[in-house]
mmCIF file of N, CA and C in Angstrom:
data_model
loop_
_atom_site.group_PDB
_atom_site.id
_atom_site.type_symbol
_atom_site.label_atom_id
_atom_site.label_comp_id
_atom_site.label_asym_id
_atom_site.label_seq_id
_atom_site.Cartn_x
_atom_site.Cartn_y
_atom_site.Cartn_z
ATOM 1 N N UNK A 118 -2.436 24.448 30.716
ATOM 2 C CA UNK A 118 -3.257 24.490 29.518
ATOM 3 C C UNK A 118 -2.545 23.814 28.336
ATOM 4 N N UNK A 119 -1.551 24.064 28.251
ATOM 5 C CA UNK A 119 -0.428 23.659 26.975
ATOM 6 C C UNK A 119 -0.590 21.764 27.272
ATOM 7 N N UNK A 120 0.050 21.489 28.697
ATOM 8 C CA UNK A 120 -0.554 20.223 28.272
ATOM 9 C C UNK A 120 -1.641 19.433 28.318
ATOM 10 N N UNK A 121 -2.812 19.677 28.349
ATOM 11 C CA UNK A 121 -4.035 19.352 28.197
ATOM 12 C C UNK A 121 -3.869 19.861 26.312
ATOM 13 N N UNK A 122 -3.644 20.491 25.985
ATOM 14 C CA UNK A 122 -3.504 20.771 24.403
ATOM 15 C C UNK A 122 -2.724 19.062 23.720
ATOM 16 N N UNK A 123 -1.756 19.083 24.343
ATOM 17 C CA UNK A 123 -0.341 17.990 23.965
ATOM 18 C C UNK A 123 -1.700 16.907 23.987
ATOM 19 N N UNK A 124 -1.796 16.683 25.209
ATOM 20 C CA UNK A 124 -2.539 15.134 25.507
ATOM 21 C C UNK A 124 -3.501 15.234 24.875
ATOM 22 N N UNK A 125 -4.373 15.834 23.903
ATOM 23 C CA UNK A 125 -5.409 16.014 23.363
ATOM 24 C C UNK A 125 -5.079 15.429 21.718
ATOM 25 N N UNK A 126 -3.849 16.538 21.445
ATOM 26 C CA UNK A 126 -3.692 16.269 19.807
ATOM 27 C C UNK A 126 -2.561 14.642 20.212
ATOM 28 N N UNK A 127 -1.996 14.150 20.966
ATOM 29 C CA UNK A 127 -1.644 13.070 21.775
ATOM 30 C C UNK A 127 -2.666 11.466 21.107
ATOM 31 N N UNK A 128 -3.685 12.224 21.637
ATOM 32 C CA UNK A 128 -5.145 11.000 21.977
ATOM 33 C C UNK A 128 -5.626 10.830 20.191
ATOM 34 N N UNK A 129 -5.970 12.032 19.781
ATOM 35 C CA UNK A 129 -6.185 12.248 18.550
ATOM 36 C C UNK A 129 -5.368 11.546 17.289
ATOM 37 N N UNK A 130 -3.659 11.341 17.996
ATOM 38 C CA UNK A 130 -3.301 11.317 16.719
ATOM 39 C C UNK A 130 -3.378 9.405 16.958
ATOM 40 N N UNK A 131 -3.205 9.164 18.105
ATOM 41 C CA UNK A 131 -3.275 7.700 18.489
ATOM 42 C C UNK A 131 -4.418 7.005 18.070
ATOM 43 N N UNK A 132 -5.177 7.653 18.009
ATOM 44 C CA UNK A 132 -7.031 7.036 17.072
ATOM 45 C C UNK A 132 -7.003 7.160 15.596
ATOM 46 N N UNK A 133 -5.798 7.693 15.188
ATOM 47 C CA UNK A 133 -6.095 7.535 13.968
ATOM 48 C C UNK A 133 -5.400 6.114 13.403
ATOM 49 N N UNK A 134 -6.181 5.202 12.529
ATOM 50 C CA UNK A 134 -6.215 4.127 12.185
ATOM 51 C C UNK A 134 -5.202 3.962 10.825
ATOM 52 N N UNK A 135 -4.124 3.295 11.125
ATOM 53 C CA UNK A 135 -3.457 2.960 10.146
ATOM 54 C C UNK A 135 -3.682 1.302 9.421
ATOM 55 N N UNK A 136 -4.726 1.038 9.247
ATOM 56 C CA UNK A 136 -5.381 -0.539 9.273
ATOM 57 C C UNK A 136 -6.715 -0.530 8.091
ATOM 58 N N UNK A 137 -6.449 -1.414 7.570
ATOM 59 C CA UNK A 137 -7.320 -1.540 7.021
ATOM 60 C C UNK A 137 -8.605 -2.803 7.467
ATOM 61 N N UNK A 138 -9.713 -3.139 7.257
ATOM 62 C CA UNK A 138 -10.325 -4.033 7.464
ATOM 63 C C UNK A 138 -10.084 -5.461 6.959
ATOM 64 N N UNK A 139 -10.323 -6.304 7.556
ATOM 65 C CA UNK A 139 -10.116 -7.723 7.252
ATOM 66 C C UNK A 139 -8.510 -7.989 6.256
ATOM 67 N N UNK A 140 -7.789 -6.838 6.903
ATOM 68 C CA UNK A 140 -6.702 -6.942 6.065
ATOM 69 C C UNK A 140 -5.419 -7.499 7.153
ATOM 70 N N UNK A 141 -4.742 -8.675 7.001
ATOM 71 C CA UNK A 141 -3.296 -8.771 7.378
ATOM 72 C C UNK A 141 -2.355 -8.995 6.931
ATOM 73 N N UNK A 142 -1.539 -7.261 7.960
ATOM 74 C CA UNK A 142 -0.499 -6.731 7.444
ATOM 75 C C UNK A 142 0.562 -7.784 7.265
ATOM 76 N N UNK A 143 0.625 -8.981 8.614
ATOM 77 C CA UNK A 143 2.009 -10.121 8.207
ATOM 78 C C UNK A 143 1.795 -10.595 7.712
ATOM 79 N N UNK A 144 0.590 -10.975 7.169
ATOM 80 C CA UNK A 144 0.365 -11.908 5.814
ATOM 81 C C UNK A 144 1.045 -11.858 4.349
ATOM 82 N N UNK A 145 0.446 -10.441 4.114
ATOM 83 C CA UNK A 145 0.759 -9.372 3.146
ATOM 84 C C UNK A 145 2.422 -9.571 3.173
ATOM 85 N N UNK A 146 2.840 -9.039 4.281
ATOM 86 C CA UNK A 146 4.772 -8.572 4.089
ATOM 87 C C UNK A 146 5.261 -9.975 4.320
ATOM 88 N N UNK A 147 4.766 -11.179 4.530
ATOM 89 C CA UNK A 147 5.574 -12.208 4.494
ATOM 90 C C UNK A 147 5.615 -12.964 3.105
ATOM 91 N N UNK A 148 4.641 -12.542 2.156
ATOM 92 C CA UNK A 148 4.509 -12.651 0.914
ATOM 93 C C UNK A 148 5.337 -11.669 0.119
ATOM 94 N N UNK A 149 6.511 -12.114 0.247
ATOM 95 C CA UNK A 149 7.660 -10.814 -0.810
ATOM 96 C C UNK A 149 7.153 -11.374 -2.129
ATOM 97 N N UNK A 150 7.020 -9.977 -2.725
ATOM 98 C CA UNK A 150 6.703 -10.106 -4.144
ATOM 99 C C UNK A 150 5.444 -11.266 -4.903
ATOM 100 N N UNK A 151 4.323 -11.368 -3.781
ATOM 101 C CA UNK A 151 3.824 -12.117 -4.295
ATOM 102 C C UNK A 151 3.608 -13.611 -4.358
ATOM 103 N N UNK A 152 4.887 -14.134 -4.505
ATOM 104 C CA UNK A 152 5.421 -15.390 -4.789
ATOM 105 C C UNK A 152 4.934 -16.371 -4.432
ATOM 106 N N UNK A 153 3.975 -16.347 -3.425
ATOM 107 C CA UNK A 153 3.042 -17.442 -2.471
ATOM 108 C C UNK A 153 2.125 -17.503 -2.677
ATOM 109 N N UNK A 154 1.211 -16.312 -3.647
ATOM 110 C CA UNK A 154 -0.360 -15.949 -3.892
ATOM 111 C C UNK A 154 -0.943 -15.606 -2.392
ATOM 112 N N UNK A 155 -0.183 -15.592 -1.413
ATOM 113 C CA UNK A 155 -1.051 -15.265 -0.247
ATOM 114 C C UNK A 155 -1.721 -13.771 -0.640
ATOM 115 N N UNK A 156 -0.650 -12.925 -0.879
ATOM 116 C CA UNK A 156 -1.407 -11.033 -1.282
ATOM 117 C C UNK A 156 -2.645 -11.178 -1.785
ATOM 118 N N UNK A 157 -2.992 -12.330 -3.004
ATOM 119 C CA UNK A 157 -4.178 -12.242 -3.711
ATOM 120 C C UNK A 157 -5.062 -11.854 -3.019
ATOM 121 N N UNK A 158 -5.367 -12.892 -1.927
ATOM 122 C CA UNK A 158 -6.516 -13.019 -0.747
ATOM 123 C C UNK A 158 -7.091 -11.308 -0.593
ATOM 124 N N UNK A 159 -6.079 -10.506 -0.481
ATOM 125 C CA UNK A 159 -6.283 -9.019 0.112
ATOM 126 C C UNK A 159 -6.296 -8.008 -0.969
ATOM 127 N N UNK A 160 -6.451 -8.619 -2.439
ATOM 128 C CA UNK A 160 -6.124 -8.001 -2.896
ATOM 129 C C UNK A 160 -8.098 -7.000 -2.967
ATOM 130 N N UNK A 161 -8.345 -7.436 -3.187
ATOM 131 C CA UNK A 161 -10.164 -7.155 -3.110
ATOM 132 C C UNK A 161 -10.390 -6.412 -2.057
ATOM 133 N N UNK A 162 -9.891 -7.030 -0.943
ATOM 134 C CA UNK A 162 -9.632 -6.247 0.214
ATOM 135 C C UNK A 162 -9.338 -4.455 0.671
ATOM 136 N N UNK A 163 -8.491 -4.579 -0.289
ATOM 137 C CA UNK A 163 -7.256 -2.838 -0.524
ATOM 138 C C UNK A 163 -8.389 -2.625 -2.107
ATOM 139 N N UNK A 164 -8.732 -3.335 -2.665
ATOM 140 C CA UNK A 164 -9.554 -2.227 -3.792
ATOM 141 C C UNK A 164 -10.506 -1.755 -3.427
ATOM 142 N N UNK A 165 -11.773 -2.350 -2.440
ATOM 143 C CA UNK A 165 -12.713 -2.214 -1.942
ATOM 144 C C UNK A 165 -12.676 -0.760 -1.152
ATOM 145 N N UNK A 166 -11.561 -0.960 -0.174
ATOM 146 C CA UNK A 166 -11.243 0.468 0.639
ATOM 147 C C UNK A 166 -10.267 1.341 0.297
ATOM 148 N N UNK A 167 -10.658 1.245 -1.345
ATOM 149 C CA UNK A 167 -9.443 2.390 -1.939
ATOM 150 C C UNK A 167 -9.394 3.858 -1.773
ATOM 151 N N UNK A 168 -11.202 4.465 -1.365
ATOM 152 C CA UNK A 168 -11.350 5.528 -1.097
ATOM 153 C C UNK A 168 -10.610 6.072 0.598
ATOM 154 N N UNK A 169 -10.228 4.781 1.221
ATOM 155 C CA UNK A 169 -9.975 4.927 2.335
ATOM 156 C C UNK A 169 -8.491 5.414 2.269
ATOM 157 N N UNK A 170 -7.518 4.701 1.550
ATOM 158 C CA UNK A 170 -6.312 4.977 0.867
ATOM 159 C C UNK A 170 -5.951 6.308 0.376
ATOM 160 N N UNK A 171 -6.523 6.714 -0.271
ATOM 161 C CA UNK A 171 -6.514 8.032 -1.358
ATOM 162 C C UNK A 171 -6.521 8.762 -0.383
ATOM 163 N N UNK A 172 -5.295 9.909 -0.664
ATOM 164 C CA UNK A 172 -5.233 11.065 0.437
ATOM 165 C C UNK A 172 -4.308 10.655 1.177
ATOM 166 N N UNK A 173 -4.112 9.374 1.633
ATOM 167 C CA UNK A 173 -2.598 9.622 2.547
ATOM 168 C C UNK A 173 -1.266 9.330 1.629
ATOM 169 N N UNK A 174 -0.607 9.611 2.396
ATOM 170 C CA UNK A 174 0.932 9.983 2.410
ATOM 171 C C UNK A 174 1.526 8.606 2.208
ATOM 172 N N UNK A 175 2.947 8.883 1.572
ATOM 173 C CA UNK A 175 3.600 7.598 1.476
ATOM 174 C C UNK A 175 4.165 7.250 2.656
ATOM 175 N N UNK A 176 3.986 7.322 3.506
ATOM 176 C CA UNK A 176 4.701 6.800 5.335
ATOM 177 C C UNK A 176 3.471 6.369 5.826
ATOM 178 N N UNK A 177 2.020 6.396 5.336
ATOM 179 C CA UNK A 177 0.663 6.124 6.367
ATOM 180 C C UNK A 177 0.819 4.752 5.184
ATOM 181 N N UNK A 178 1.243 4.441 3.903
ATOM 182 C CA UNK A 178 0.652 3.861 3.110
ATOM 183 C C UNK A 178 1.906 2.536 3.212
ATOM 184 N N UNK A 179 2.762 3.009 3.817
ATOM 185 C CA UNK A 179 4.073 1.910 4.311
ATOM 186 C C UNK A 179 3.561 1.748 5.093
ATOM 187 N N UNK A 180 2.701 2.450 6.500
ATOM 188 C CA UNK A 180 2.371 1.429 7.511
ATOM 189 C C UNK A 180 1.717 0.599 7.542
ATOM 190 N N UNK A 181 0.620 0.704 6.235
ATOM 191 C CA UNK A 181 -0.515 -0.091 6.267
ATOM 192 C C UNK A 181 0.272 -1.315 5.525
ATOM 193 N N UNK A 182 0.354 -1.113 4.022
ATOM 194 C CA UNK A 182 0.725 -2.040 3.278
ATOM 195 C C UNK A 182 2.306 -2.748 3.564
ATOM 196 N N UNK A 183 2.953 -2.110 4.501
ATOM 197 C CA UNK A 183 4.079 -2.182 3.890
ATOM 198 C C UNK A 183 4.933 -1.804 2.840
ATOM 199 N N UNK A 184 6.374 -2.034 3.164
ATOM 200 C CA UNK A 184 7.763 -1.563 1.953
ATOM 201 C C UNK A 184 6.927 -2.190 0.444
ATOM 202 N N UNK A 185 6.996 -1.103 -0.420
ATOM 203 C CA UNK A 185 6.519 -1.619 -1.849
ATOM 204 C C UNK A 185 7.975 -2.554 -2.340
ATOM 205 N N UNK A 186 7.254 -3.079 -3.332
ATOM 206 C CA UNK A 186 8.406 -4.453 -3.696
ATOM 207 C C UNK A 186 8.452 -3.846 -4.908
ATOM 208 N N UNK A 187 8.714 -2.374 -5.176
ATOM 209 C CA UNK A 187 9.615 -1.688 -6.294
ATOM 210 C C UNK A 187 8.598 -0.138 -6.662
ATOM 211 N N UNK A 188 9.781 0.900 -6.681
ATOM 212 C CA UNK A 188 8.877 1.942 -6.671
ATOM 213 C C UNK A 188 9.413 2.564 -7.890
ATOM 214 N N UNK A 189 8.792 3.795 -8.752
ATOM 215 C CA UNK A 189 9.372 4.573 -9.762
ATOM 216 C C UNK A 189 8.847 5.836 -9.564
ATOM 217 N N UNK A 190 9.927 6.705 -9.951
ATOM 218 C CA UNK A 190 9.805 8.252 -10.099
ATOM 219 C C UNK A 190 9.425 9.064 -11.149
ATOM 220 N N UNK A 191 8.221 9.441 -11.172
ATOM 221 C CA UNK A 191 7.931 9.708 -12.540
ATOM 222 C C UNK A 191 8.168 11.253 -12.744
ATOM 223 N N UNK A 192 7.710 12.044 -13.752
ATOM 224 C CA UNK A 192 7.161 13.403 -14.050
ATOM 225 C C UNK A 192 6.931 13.498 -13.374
ATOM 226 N N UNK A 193 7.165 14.904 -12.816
ATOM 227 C CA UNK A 193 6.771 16.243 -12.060
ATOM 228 C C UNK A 193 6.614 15.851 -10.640
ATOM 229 N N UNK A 194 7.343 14.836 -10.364
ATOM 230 C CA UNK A 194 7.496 14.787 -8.914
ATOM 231 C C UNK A 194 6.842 13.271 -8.169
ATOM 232 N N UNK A 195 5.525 12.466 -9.300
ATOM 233 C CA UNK A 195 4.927 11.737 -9.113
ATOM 234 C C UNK A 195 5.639 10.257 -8.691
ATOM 235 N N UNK A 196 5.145 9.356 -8.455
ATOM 236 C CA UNK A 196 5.593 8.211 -7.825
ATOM 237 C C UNK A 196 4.566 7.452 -8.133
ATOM 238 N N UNK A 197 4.976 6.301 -8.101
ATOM 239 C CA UNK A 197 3.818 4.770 -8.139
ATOM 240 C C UNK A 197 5.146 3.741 -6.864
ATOM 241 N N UNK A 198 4.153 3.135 -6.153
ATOM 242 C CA UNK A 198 4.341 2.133 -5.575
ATOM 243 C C UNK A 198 4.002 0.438 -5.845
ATOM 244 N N UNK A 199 4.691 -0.321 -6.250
ATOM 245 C CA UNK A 199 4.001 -1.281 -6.653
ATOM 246 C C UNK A 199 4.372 -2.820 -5.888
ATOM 247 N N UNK A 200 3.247 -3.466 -5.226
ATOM 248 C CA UNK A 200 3.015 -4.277 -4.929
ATOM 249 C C UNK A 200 2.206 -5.409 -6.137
ATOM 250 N N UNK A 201 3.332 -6.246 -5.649
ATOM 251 C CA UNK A 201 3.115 -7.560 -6.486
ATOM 252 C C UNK A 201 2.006 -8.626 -5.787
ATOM 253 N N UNK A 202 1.166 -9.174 -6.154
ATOM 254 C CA UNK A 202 0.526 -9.799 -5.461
ATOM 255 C C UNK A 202 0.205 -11.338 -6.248
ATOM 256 N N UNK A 203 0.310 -11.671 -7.190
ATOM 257 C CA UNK A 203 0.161 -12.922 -7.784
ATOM 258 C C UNK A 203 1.742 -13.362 -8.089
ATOM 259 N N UNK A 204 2.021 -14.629 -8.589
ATOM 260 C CA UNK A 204 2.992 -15.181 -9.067
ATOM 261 C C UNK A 204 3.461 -14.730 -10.048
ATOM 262 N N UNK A 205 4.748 -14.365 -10.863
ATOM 263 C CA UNK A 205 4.841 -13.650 -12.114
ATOM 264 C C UNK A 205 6.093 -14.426 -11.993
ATOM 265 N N UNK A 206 6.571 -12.894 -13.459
ATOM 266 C CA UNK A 206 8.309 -13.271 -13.785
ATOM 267 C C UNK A 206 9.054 -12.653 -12.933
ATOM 268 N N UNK A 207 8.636 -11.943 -11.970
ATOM 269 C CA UNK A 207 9.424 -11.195 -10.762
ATOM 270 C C UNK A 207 10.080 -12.815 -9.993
ATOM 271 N N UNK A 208 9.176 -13.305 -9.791
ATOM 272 C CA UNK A 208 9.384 -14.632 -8.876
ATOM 273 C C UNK A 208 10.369 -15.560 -9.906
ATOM 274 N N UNK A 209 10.584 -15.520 -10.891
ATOM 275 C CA UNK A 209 11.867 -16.213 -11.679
ATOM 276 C C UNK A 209 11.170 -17.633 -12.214
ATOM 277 N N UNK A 210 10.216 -17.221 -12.217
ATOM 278 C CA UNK A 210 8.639 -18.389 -13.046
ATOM 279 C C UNK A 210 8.176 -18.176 -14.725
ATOM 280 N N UNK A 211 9.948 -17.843 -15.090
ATOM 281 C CA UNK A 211 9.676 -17.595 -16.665
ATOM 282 C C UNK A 211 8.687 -16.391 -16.980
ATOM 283 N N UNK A 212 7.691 -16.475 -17.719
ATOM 284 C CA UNK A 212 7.444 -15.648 -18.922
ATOM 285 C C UNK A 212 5.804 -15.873 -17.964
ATOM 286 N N UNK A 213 5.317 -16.185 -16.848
ATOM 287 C CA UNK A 213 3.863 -16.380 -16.477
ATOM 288 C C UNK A 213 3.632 -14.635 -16.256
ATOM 289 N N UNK A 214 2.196 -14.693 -16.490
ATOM 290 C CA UNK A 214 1.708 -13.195 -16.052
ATOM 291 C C UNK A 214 1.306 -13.091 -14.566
ATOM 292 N N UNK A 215 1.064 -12.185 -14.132
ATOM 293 C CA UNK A 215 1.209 -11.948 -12.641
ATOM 294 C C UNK A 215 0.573 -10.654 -12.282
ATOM 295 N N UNK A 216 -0.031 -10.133 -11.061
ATOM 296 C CA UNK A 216 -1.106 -9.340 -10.988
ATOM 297 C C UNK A 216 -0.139 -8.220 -9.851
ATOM 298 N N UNK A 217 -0.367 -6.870 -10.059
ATOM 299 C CA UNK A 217 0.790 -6.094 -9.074
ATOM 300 C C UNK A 217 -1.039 -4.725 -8.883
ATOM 301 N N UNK A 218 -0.511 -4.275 -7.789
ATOM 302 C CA UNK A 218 -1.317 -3.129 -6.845
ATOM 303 C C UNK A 218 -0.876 -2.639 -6.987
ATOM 304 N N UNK A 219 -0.636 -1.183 -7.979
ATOM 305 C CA UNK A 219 -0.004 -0.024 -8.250
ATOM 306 C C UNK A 219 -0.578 1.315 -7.794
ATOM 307 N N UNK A 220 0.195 1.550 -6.458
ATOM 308 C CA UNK A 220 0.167 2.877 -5.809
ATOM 309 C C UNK A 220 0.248 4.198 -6.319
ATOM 310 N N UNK A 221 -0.439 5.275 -7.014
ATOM 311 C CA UNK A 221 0.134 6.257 -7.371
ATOM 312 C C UNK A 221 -0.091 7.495 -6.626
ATOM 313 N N UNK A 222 0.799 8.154 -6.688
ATOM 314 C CA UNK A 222 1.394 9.273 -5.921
ATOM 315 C C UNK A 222 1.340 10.862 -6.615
ATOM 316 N N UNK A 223 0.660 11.511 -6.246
ATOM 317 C CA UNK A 223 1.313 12.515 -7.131
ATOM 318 C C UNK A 223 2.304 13.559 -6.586
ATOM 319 N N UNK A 224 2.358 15.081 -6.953
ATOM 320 C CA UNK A 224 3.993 15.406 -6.771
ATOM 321 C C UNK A 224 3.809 16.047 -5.679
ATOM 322 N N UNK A 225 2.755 16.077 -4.798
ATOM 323 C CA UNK A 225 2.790 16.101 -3.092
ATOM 324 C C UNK A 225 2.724 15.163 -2.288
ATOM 325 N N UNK A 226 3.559 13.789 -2.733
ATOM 326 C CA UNK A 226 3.221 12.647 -2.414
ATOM 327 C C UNK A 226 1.938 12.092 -1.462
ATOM 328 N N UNK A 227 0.926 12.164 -2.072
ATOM 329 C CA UNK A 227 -0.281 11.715 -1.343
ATOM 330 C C UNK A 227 -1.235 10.912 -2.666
ATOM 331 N N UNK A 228 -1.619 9.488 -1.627
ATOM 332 C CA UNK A 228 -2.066 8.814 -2.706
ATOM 333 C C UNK A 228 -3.449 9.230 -3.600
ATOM 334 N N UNK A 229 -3.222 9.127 -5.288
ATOM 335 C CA UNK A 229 -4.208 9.765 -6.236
ATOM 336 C C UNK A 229 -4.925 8.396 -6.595
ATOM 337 N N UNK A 230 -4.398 7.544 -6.719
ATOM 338 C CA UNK A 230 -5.068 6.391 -7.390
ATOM 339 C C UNK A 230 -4.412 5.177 -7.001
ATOM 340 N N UNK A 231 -5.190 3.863 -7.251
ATOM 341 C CA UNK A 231 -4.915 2.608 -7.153
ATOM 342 C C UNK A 231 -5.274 2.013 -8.170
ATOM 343 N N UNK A 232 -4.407 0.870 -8.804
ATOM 344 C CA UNK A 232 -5.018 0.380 -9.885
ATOM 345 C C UNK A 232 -4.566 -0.938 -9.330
ATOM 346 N N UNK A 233 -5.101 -1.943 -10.038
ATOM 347 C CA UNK A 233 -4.380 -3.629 -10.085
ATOM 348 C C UNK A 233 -4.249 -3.065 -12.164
ATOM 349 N N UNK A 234 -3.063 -4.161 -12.062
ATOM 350 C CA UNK A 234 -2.236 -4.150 -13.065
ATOM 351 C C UNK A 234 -1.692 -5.926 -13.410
ATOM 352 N N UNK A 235 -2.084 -6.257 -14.605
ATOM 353 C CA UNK A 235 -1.365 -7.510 -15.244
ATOM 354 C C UNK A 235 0.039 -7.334 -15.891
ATOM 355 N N UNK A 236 0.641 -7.609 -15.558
ATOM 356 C CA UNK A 236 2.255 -7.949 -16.183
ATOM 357 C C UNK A 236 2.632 -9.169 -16.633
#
C-alpha cells in the first residue's frame, strides 16, 4: 500500500509544470543581464502568465526563470528578484535606461508580485 502511495505522490509531483508557455528557458539564461535584448522577446511572455507565477516559491521560480541577475533583502523577511531584460548601465552602456522583471517575495518566500521596472 505504502508504495502505491510513493508512486502516486511520485507521478503527481512529476506533472507538475515548471514551464511556462512559449517561453525559452536557454534563451532567457544565455542572455546574462539582458545585454543581447534577447529577454525582451519573453518579457510579455512572464507578464501575461503572472498569475501563473504568484504563489510559488523561490526554487520553482529559479527553475523556470532561472538564477536572478541580482537579488535584495528587504523588511521583514521580503525579497525581490531581479531580472534584467533590456540593455542598460548594468551592461557598461553608460547612462542608457534599461527594462528589469522584478520578482517579489514576501517573508514566506512565495512569489506576491511581478512588476517590469525602468532603470
Amino acid at each position: 500500500m505504502i508504495k502505491y502511495f510513493v508512486f502516486i505522490l511520485l507521478t503527481l509531483n512529476a506533472c507538475s509544470n515548471n514551464t511556462l508557455e512559449n517561453f525559452d528557458k536557454k534563451i532567457w539564461e544565455n542572455d546574462s543581464k539582458g545585454c543581447k535584448n534577447e529577454r525582451l522577446k519573453y518579457l510579455e511572455v512572464v507578464e501575461k502568465q503572472k498569475e501563473v507565477l504568484k504563489g510559488l516559491s523561490q526554487a520553482q521560480i529559479v527553475a523556470i526563470l532561472g538564477k536572478p541577475d541580482s537579488q535584495e533583502l528587504l523588511k521583514r523577511n521580503a525579497k525581490t528578484f531581479t531580472y534584467f531584460v533590456s540593455q542598460g548601465s548594468q551592461c557598461g552602456s553608460g547612462t542608457k535606461e534599461g527594462t528589469a522583471l522584478i520578482v517579489h517575495f514576501g517573508a514566506l518566500n512565495y512569489v506576491s508580485e511581478l512588476s517590469r521596472n525602468q532603470y
